Amino acid sequence: MKGTELLSVGVDVGTSSVKTAVVKTVGEAGGRMEVEVLGLRADRIRRREMKAVIHECYGAAMDECGLKSSDVAYIASTGEGELVEFRRGHFYGMTTHSRGARHLVPDCTAALDVGALHARAMRIGEGSKVMTYRMTSQCASGSGQFLENVARYLGVALEEVGPLSTKASSPEMVSSICAVLAETDVINMVSRGISTSDILKGIHLSMAGRFLKLLRAIKAGSDVLITGGLAADDGLVAALQEKAAEEASVMRIHTHPDSIHAGSLGAALWGAYRHRILEKREMAAT
Amino acid sequence: MKPALKALVDRVTFLYEDLDLTVVKEWKETHRAKAVGYMPIYVPREIIHAAGMLPVGVMGGGEGLEIIKGDAYFQSYICHIPRSTVELALSGRLDCLDGMLFPSICDVIRNLSGMWNMMFPDRYVRYIDVPQNYDPEVGGSFWRRELAELRADMARIAGREFSDDDLRNSIRVYNENRTALNDLYLARSREPWVYPIAEMYLVVRAGCVLPPEEHTALIREYLQLAQREDDRKDKDHSRVVIVGSFCEQPPVGLLKTLERAGCWIVGDDLVLGLRWLIGDVDPDGDPLVALSSAFLANSTEAASRYEPGDAKGSQLIASVRDNDAEGVIFCAPSFCDPALLDQPMLVTALDRAGIPHTQFKFSEDTGQFAVIREQAGTFSDSIRLWSEV
Amino acid sequence: MTRPVDADKDRSMELQKEMIAGMFDDLSTAHEDGKKVVYTFVPGNLTELIRCFDLLPVLPEINALQSGMRKLSGGYITEAEKQGHSEDVCTYVKCDLGMLKKGNVGPTGKRLPEPDLLLLSYTGCFTFMKWFELLKQEYDCPVAMLHVPYSPDGKIHDHQRDYIVKQIRTELIPKLEEVSGKKYDEDRLKKMLAKSATAEDDLVHVLESAKNRPSPIDAYFGGVYYIGPMFTAFRGSDEGLEYYRLLREEVDARVAAGLGPVTPDGTMTKERYRLVVEGPPNWTSFREFWKMFYEEDAVVVASSYTKVGGLYDRGFRHDPDRPLESMADYCLGCYTNLGLPSRVELLEEYIRDYRADGFMINSVKSCNSFSAGQLLILRQIEERTGIPGGFIESDLVDPRYFSAANIKNRIESYLQMLEQKRGAGVGA
Amino acid sequence: MTDLNKRDIFIGIDLGSTTTKAVILDDGGEIIGRGITNSRSNYDVACRIAREEAFIRARFTLARNVMEADPLLSGLEGSFLPRLEDSFKQHQYLGQLEHLRQALWTAAGNARHFAYQADFRKLLNEIVDNMAATAPALFGPGAARKSDFFRDLAGAEYMQLAEKTADPKGINFETIVGAYDSAILTVENTSDEESFKSHIGAALDLLLDGGNGETPEQSDRLRAAIETARNYNLNELATVGTGYGRQRLPFPKEWIRSEILCHGLGAHAMFPDTATVLDIGGQDTKAIQVDDRGIVTSFQMNDRCAAGCGRYLGYIADEMNLGLHELGPLAQQSTHRVKINSTCTVFAGAELRDRLGMGQRREDILAGLHRAIMLRAMSLLARSGGVKDEFTFTGGVANNPAAVDALVDLVQQNYGSRRLNISPDSIYTGALGGALFAMRDYQGGQA
Ligand SMILES: Nc1ncnc2c1ncn2[C@@H]1O[C@H](COP(=O)(O)OP(=O)(O)O)[C@@H](O)[C@H]1O
Ligand SMILES: Nc1ncnc2c1ncn2[C@@H]1O[C@H](COP(=O)(O)OP(=O)(O)O)[C@@H](O)[C@H]1O
Ligand code: SF4
Ligand code: SF4
Ligand code: SF4
C-alpha cells in the first residue's frame, strides 16, 4: 500500500513574526513520509494585534495554495500556540525546530534557533528527536531584537547588517552581557569613531561566542543548521563559522533559505505524523 | 472538587499564602507557648517540640511578597530567599517567633545568622553547625554537644526543663510524620494524576507551620480525600524527578507549569528538611544519641553535606528508578552555589546511567514561566513523542 | 600623584618572585623527583603539617588568582561553563576546573602535578567542600576532610578546638602518613611553628606600619603581596622567615624616610585619603583597579582581605608548645570563619586604629562567604563610626564582571564626596 | 556694569545615558537657559546641541528681560514670547525636515534600492511634504507634542505615513523605515550653530505679519528687543561637565564632577530643605543623602543591571506605540494593578505581550510596571539610609506621573509622611548642580 496523502499546516507564533507552513505528506504511520512543501509564509507582527496577524498569515498561506481549512487534516501550532485557536495540537518550539531542521538539511546533527528574543541549541538524534538542548538565560543581548535595536541606532537596515558585518576589518567586541548596557557600549563606540562594520561584527562575534557555548554544551556534533530569523543574517553566520574554526572544532555551520520556517515546517510535519498515529489508534479501537 | 477536599485545599493554600503566620500566632495563643523558627533543611525539630514549643519553617517570602527593605541588604547576585526572609522580619511578620535557627546549609544562611544577631539583638539566634565528619567519636561527639546546647537553650526559651521521655515522645511524633510523608510520596508516585502537584506540595509545605501531629493527620486526610475525586484521570505525561530546590522554594506557578507542560513530578527535594532523616529515629535509647546517630548514618544525601564518593548520584538514580521516572529536571534557585555546584556531578552520574535531564533556574518570585514551559514541554515532548514509536 | 618608579626595586619583592618561581619549579618536577603533592585551601591551611611530612602544598585558590592576573582566567571559566557549570557560581572553582581541563598548566607556564591527597580544610566557606568534591571526580586520590566549625561569636570554644584536634589526629595525620610514607614527627612540626611565629611578628609589624602618616604601605593592593608567603606555602620555612625579616627592614626604612607606598607607577607622594577596605580585590584588572585609587591619592591603610589566612594582628601566633591546638585556633580564627558581628567590630577597630577617612567594600560576585551581609556591614560601620561607606561590585577572576567605567565612577564619586565633606568641615 | 549687552555665564552639562542636558546660569546664579537633546548618537555632538539649545533659551530669557524693562512692551511678554517660541520651533523643525529630505534622498541612493530608486525618492518626497504640511498643527497654540526631540516627533509622523504608503509587494514598510533610520542620524548629529539667528527673524516675521494686535510702534520695539537678545554677548566663564558619559566630554579633568555630587547640589539649590534625593535616569538610579548645605553624605547606585530605569519605560512606550508622555497618564487609569516582579528592560516587551495575551488590561499592566520600578528604587533608598524629610525626586522619570504616584504610595507605606519635591525641570538637576559647581569653582579661583 502506497500510504495516504495528507495535508497539514504548522503555525509558528513568534515574538516578532508569525510563520505558516503548508505541507503535503505521503506515507504511513511509523514509516517514511514523502514530503512536499506547498506554501511558506512569514508575517512580521510589528505591534499589531497578535491574533489578527495569525489569521492573516494562515489565511494568506492557504489562499496562496488555493486551499480551504476543511482540506487540511491537522493544524499544529508551535511557539505561542495558545493564540492559535483553530489548532488541533501543539508542539514545543525545540521539538518543531529540530524536525524542521532535519527536513531542510537531512544530515544536520544539531539546530541553533535564533529568534527575536531567544537563542536555543538542540542536538538532534534519530527520528528528529531532541537529545539535549540549551537556551540563553534571562539576559538577552544575543537576540534578534537587540541586533535590530542596534541596527536602528546605527541607521542600518536589517538586510544590510549581514553584508556590512562581513566587511569588517577590526571588529570591536561588546563587553556587556546586558542588552541595554550593550547599547550604551555601542553608543560609546560610535563616539569613538569605530566603523559601523566593525561594531556589527563585534556584536556578531560576541553573539557567536555565546551561541557556541550553547552548542558545545549540547555536544552539537558535526553539522549545525541555523534556524529562525537570524539565519538570514550572513554576518552572524560568518561569525559563527569563524569562531568555530578558531576553536579548531569540526563543527560546520549551515543555513538554509527557508531556515526561518523551520518551526512551522516542523509543526506541520509533526502534525501529519500525529494525525496518522491517532488514526491508527482509532482504527485499532474500532 | 468535592467540598471536603476543597476545604482542605483552601486551608493549605491559606497556610502557604499567610505570610503573617496567623496560625502560629493562634497556636501560641491557645497553647500559651512559644514558637521557634528555622531556615530550610535540617534542624532537630524534636528538641523544639519536646520543649513544648512550635517549630516553624521559614521558607522565604515566595511570590506574594513585595521586597523593599530586604533588597537593601543583598546584592543582585545573591539568591532570593535571604532578602525575602529579611523583608518578613523587618516588616514584623516574624515577631511571633521567639527564636530563630540557622542550619548549616551555605554561606548565605550562615552569614544571615550573624546579620540576624545585629539586626535583632534582643532575639535568640543560633547557628546550627552540623558535623561534616561522620565518625561517631569525632563528628558524633561534636554534634551531641551541639544538640545538648540546643536542648539547654530550648529549655531556657520555653521556660521549662524537659525530660528524656519528653524527647523520646517527640521522636515518635516525628517518626509518624515522616511515615505519613513517605506514604504521600509513594501514593503520588503511583498515581500522580490523583494528587496534582500544587495540592501535594501545599499539603507537604503545611508541615512548616503546623504542629507535627496535626500535619500527620492532614496528610492522612488528604490521601483519602484525593482518592475520592473521580474526575482525575491519567494523562499522556512523562514522569520526572526534580532536584535543586531544597532551600529556596520555586513558586507554585512553576510547579503547575511543569505539570501543564506534560511532566508528572514523581520525586523532588522540595522542603527537604521535613524528610531529611531516612527511616525512624530510635525512640527508646538515649534521645540525643539517637538523634545524633540518625543524622550521621541516615541523612539524605543533600548538597550541604560533604560526600566524597558518588552517593549523591546513586541516590538520585535510585529515586528515578524507584519512582519509575523517565528523566530528571534540575530546578535550582539562581545563584544557589550548593545546588548549582552539585549539578555537574549529578549530571555525570545521570549520563552514565543514560537518564535524560534538563535544567533551568528560578527564583521564588519568578513570575514568567514562558521559557520554563518551553523547556519542560520540549523535555516532555522528547520523552513522549519518541517513546511511542 | 606618584613619582616615577624607584630605581632599585624592593629586594623583598624580588625575593618573593624567586620564592614563588622556585616553588612552581619544584612542583613541576615533583613526581619525577619522587615528591608527593597535597592540594589544600588558603584559609585554615596546615602548611607546617603538610611540610612536616615532606609533602608539597598546592593552593588552587592561588593558581586561580594568578590566572586572573595573567588574564587567563576568562578562558578557563568559559571552559568550565562549557562543561556544564553555571554562570552563577564561584569563579575560583570554575577557573581551577577550567585550568585543569586545559592541561593544568600553572601560572609560571609549567605543568602542575596531580594531587596525591586533597586536604579539604573546610574553613569559612561552603564552596570549598563542593570544589574538592568536584576535584575528587577528576582525580582518583584520597581526600582528607577537616571540618572547622563556624565561629558565630568570634570566640574559640574548647569543644570546637577539641573537635579539630581530634580530626587532625584521626583523619589528617593518618592520611598524611599513608600518602607520604613517613611517620608524624611532632618535634619537627614544633620547630616549624616557631619559625612561623617569628615571621608572623614581622608581618604584623609591617601591616601596622600603616598607622604612620603617610602610610609606607598600601595594606590592600600592596598587602596582598605581603601576605603571600605567609598565607601559602612558606609559613614555617627559612625562606619565609628571611622574606619577612627583609620586608620589615624595608618598611622601617620607608617610615624613617617618610615615604608613601610603592605603586606600579612609583612611590605615592601624596596621601589624600586613608581608606579601610573590606572584601577581596579583583585580579583580572588588578593594576587598573589599584590605579583608580592611587591616581586619586587614596591609600588603603587596612583591609580584611589580608586576614583571610589568619588574624595575626589580633594576637594569634602559631605556638610550638601547643602545636595541634594552636593550629586549630588558627583555623577557627580566619577572617571568613568569623560571624558578622565580629567582622564589623574588627573593621570598626581598623577605622579607628588606622585613623581612616573612608571605608569601602569591594563586593565580589563569586564569594558569598565574603559578600552575603556586606551591605549590613556597610550600614553598621556608617552608624558606628559616622564615616560614610563606599560600595563597589566586581568579581575575583571573571573579567566579565569588571566594569571599569562603572567602578571608576563609584570610586571617584565616593572620594569626591569625602573631599566635599572635608572641605565643608574646614570652612566654606 | 561696563557692557550693557554682555552677560557673564556659567554652564553645567549633564551627559546622561539617554539625554544630555545643559544649564546656563548668569553671574547672579539665576538660570537663564536650559537645553536638552538625545545622547544616543555621539557625545560631543550631544553636548554641543544641548548647549546650543540652552543658549537659544537664554536669548529668549534675555528678550523677556528686555521686554520687561521696556514700559511699552511690559505685560506683552507673557503672551507674545510663548507664541514666538512655538513659531521659532516650527521654523527650526521645518529646517530640520529639509535636512531630513536631503538625507533620505541620499539613503535612497544606496545601491540596494537601485531598481526602484526613482519611485522611492518620489515616495520619500511625498512623505516629507506631508510632514511639513502638518508641522503647523504640531506647533500650534496648545498643541500637545509627544516629545521634544526631532527624532521622536518626526519619527512618529514618518512611521504613520510610511505605514500608509507602504506596499508589501513593492517598496515595503521595512525599506521606508530603513531609510529613516539611516537618515535621522545625520540630521540629529548636525548642530545648527546659528539656529537662533537664522530662525528667529522668520519666526518673528510670521508672528508680526499675522497682526496680533500690536501697535506698529510695539512691533518695532519688539523687533529691537529680539535684536538685542540676538546680539547679546554671553561670556562663558566656566563650565562643569557631569553625568554618565562625563569622562568622554572634551573637558579638562578639573571641569568634570561626579554626577552624584551634582545631583545633590542641584536638588539642594532647587529645594533647600532636601535631605534625600532620588534620581532615576535612563540607565541608572541613584539614591543620595545630602546635608543642609547640599553636601552628599551617602549614596547608592543601581548595580550593573539596567532593569527598572528610564530606558525600561522607553522600551515599554515603544512597544505600546505611545509617547513617553502618555505612559504615566495611561497607567493612572488602572483599577486593578497587576503584580510584576521582573523589570528586565530587554524582556519588558515580551512580558507585556504575554500579559496582554493573558487578557490583562494595558493600564493595569502599566501600573504594575511602574510600581515594580519604584520598588527597586525603594531598595536603593533603603540601602542609602532611607527617605528623610524633605525628599526630592529628580531625573527624567520624575516627569512621569504614574511613577510619582507609585513612589508617593511606597514612601508613605514605609516611611510615613514625607514632603516630596518634584519640579517640572527636574531632568536638569544634574546640569544645574554642574553649573553651580562651575560658578563656585570660578569664584573660588577668583577669591
Ligand atoms: N535579514 C535579516 N538579517 C538579520 N536579522 C534578521 C533578518 N531577517 C530577520 N531577522 C531577525 O529575525 C528575528 C525574527 O526571527 P524569528 O525566528 O521569526 O523570531 P520569533 O520566532 O521570535 O518571532 C527578528 O528579530 C529579526 O531581527
Ligand atoms: N516627559 C517625560 N515623561 C515621562 N518620562 C520621561 C519624560 N522625559 C523623560 N522621561 C524618562 O526619563 C528618562 C531619561 O531620564 P534622564 O534623567 O534624562 O536620564 P539620563 O540622565 O540617564 O540620560 C527616559 O528614559 C524616560 O523614561
Ligand atoms: S538558595 Fe542556595 S544559596 Fe540561597 S540560601 Fe539557600 S542554599 Fe544558600
Ligand atoms: S566562595 Fe569565596 S572563599 Fe569560597 S572558594 Fe569561592 S572565593 Fe573562595
Ligand atoms: S542585565 Fe539587562 S538584560 Fe539582564 S536582567 Fe538586567 S536589564 Fe535585563
PDB file of C-alpha atoms in Angstrom, chain C residues 211-293:
ATOM      1  CA  LYS C 211      49.312  53.578  61.189  1.00  0.00           C
ATOM      2  CA  ASN C 212      52.015  56.070  60.224  1.00  0.00           C
ATOM      3  CA  ARG C 213      51.247  59.175  58.204  1.00  0.00           C
ATOM      4  CA  PRO C 214      51.939  58.863  55.420  1.00  0.00           C
ATOM      5  CA  SER C 215      51.463  55.155  55.417  1.00  0.00           C
ATOM      6  CA  PRO C 216      54.528  53.450  53.980  1.00  0.00           C
ATOM      7  CA  ILE C 217      52.449  50.630  52.563  1.00  0.00           C
ATOM      8  CA  ASP C 218      49.182  50.062  50.828  1.00  0.00           C
ATOM      9  CA  ALA C 219      47.605  47.455  53.028  1.00  0.00           C
ATOM     10  CA  TYR C 220      45.294  46.113  50.326  1.00  0.00           C
ATOM     11  CA  PHE C 221      46.896  46.255  46.921  1.00  0.00           C
ATOM     12  CA  GLY C 222      50.376  46.029  48.397  1.00  0.00           C
ATOM     13  CA  GLY C 223      49.081  43.942  51.239  1.00  0.00           C
ATOM     14  CA  VAL C 224      48.177  41.028  49.024  1.00  0.00           C
ATOM     15  CA  TYR C 225      51.852  40.695  48.162  1.00  0.00           C
ATOM     16  CA  TYR C 226      52.962  40.922  51.777  1.00  0.00           C
ATOM     17  CA  ILE C 227      50.670  38.163  52.921  1.00  0.00           C
ATOM     18  CA  GLY C 228      51.570  35.916  50.001  1.00  0.00           C
ATOM     19  CA  PRO C 229      54.304  33.808  51.548  1.00  0.00           C
ATOM     20  CA  MET C 230      52.614  33.717  54.938  1.00  0.00           C
ATOM     21  CA  PHE C 231      49.267  32.550  53.660  1.00  0.00           C
ATOM     22  CA  THR C 232      50.645  29.986  51.281  1.00  0.00           C
ATOM     23  CA  ALA C 233      53.453  27.503  51.171  1.00  0.00           C
ATOM     24  CA  PHE C 234      56.156  29.397  53.037  1.00  0.00           C
ATOM     25  CA  ARG C 235      54.934  29.619  56.561  1.00  0.00           C
ATOM     26  CA  GLY C 236      57.370  27.848  58.830  1.00  0.00           C
ATOM     27  CA  SER C 237      60.135  27.813  56.236  1.00  0.00           C
ATOM     28  CA  ASP C 238      63.542  29.531  56.336  1.00  0.00           C
ATOM     29  CA  GLU C 239      62.743  31.389  53.143  1.00  0.00           C
ATOM     30  CA  GLY C 240      59.577  32.732  54.687  1.00  0.00           C
ATOM     31  CA  LEU C 241      61.496  33.830  57.741  1.00  0.00           C
ATOM     32  CA  GLU C 242      64.031  35.654  55.609  1.00  0.00           C
ATOM     33  CA  TYR C 243      61.389  37.286  53.447  1.00  0.00           C
ATOM     34  CA  TYR C 244      59.602  38.834  56.385  1.00  0.00           C
ATOM     35  CA  ARG C 245      62.806  39.986  58.042  1.00  0.00           C
ATOM     36  CA  LEU C 246      63.745  41.776  54.866  1.00  0.00           C
ATOM     37  CA  LEU C 247      60.308  43.213  54.312  1.00  0.00           C
ATOM     38  CA  ARG C 248      60.226  44.571  57.813  1.00  0.00           C
ATOM     39  CA  GLU C 249      63.562  46.320  57.312  1.00  0.00           C
ATOM     40  CA  GLU C 250      62.419  47.906  54.100  1.00  0.00           C
ATOM     41  CA  VAL C 251      59.198  49.135  55.561  1.00  0.00           C
ATOM     42  CA  ASP C 252      61.005  50.553  58.586  1.00  0.00           C
ATOM     43  CA  ALA C 253      63.289  52.387  56.212  1.00  0.00           C
ATOM     44  CA  ARG C 254      60.346  53.864  54.374  1.00  0.00           C
ATOM     45  CA  VAL C 255      58.831  55.032  57.601  1.00  0.00           C
ATOM     46  CA  ALA C 256      62.093  56.636  58.625  1.00  0.00           C
ATOM     47  CA  ALA C 257      62.303  58.400  55.283  1.00  0.00           C
ATOM     48  CA  GLY C 258      58.674  59.478  55.482  1.00  0.00           C
ATOM     49  CA  LEU C 259      57.865  57.746  52.200  1.00  0.00           C
ATOM     50  CA  GLY C 260      54.480  56.628  50.962  1.00  0.00           C
ATOM     51  CA  PRO C 261      53.635  53.266  49.413  1.00  0.00           C
ATOM     52  CA  VAL C 262      55.158  51.922  46.234  1.00  0.00           C
ATOM     53  CA  THR C 263      52.753  51.508  43.347  1.00  0.00           C
ATOM     54  CA  PRO C 264      53.317  50.197  39.818  1.00  0.00           C
ATOM     55  CA  ASP C 265      53.816  53.841  38.826  1.00  0.00           C
ATOM     56  CA  GLY C 266      56.278  54.664  41.557  1.00  0.00           C
ATOM     57  CA  THR C 267      56.017  55.968  45.081  1.00  0.00           C
ATOM     58  CA  MET C 268      52.929  57.828  46.137  1.00  0.00           C
ATOM     59  CA  THR C 269      53.895  61.316  47.127  1.00  0.00           C
ATOM     60  CA  LYS C 270      50.592  62.475  48.445  1.00  0.00           C
ATOM     61  CA  GLU C 271      48.207  60.868  50.868  1.00  0.00           C
ATOM     62  CA  ARG C 272      44.840  62.478  50.459  1.00  0.00           C
ATOM     63  CA  TYR C 273      42.549  59.670  51.609  1.00  0.00           C
ATOM     64  CA  ARG C 274      43.183  56.874  54.055  1.00  0.00           C
ATOM     65  CA  LEU C 275      40.806  54.001  53.486  1.00  0.00           C
ATOM     66  CA  VAL C 276      39.860  50.720  55.053  1.00  0.00           C
ATOM     67  CA  VAL C 277      38.726  48.139  52.529  1.00  0.00           C
ATOM     68  CA  GLU C 278      36.602  45.061  53.044  1.00  0.00           C
ATOM     69  CA  GLY C 279      36.452  42.236  50.507  1.00  0.00           C
ATOM     70  CA  PRO C 280      38.910  40.632  48.115  1.00  0.00           C
ATOM     71  CA  PRO C 281      40.347  42.582  45.202  1.00  0.00           C
ATOM     72  CA  ASN C 282      39.643  41.958  41.560  1.00  0.00           C
ATOM     73  CA  TRP C 283      42.505  40.091  39.964  1.00  0.00           C
ATOM     74  CA  THR C 284      41.767  40.376  36.274  1.00  0.00           C
ATOM     75  CA  SER C 285      42.202  44.133  36.299  1.00  0.00           C
ATOM     76  CA  PHE C 286      44.277  44.360  39.428  1.00  0.00           C
ATOM     77  CA  ARG C 287      46.537  47.173  38.252  1.00  0.00           C
ATOM     78  CA  GLU C 288      43.769  49.167  36.661  1.00  0.00           C
ATOM     79  CA  PHE C 289      41.796  48.806  39.858  1.00  0.00           C
ATOM     80  CA  TRP C 290      44.703  49.877  42.036  1.00  0.00           C
ATOM     81  CA  LYS C 291      45.363  52.816  39.774  1.00  0.00           C
ATOM     82  CA  MET C 292      41.849  54.107  40.347  1.00  0.00           C
ATOM     83  CA  PHE C 293      42.885  54.533  43.951  1.00  0.00           C
TER      84      PHE C 293
END
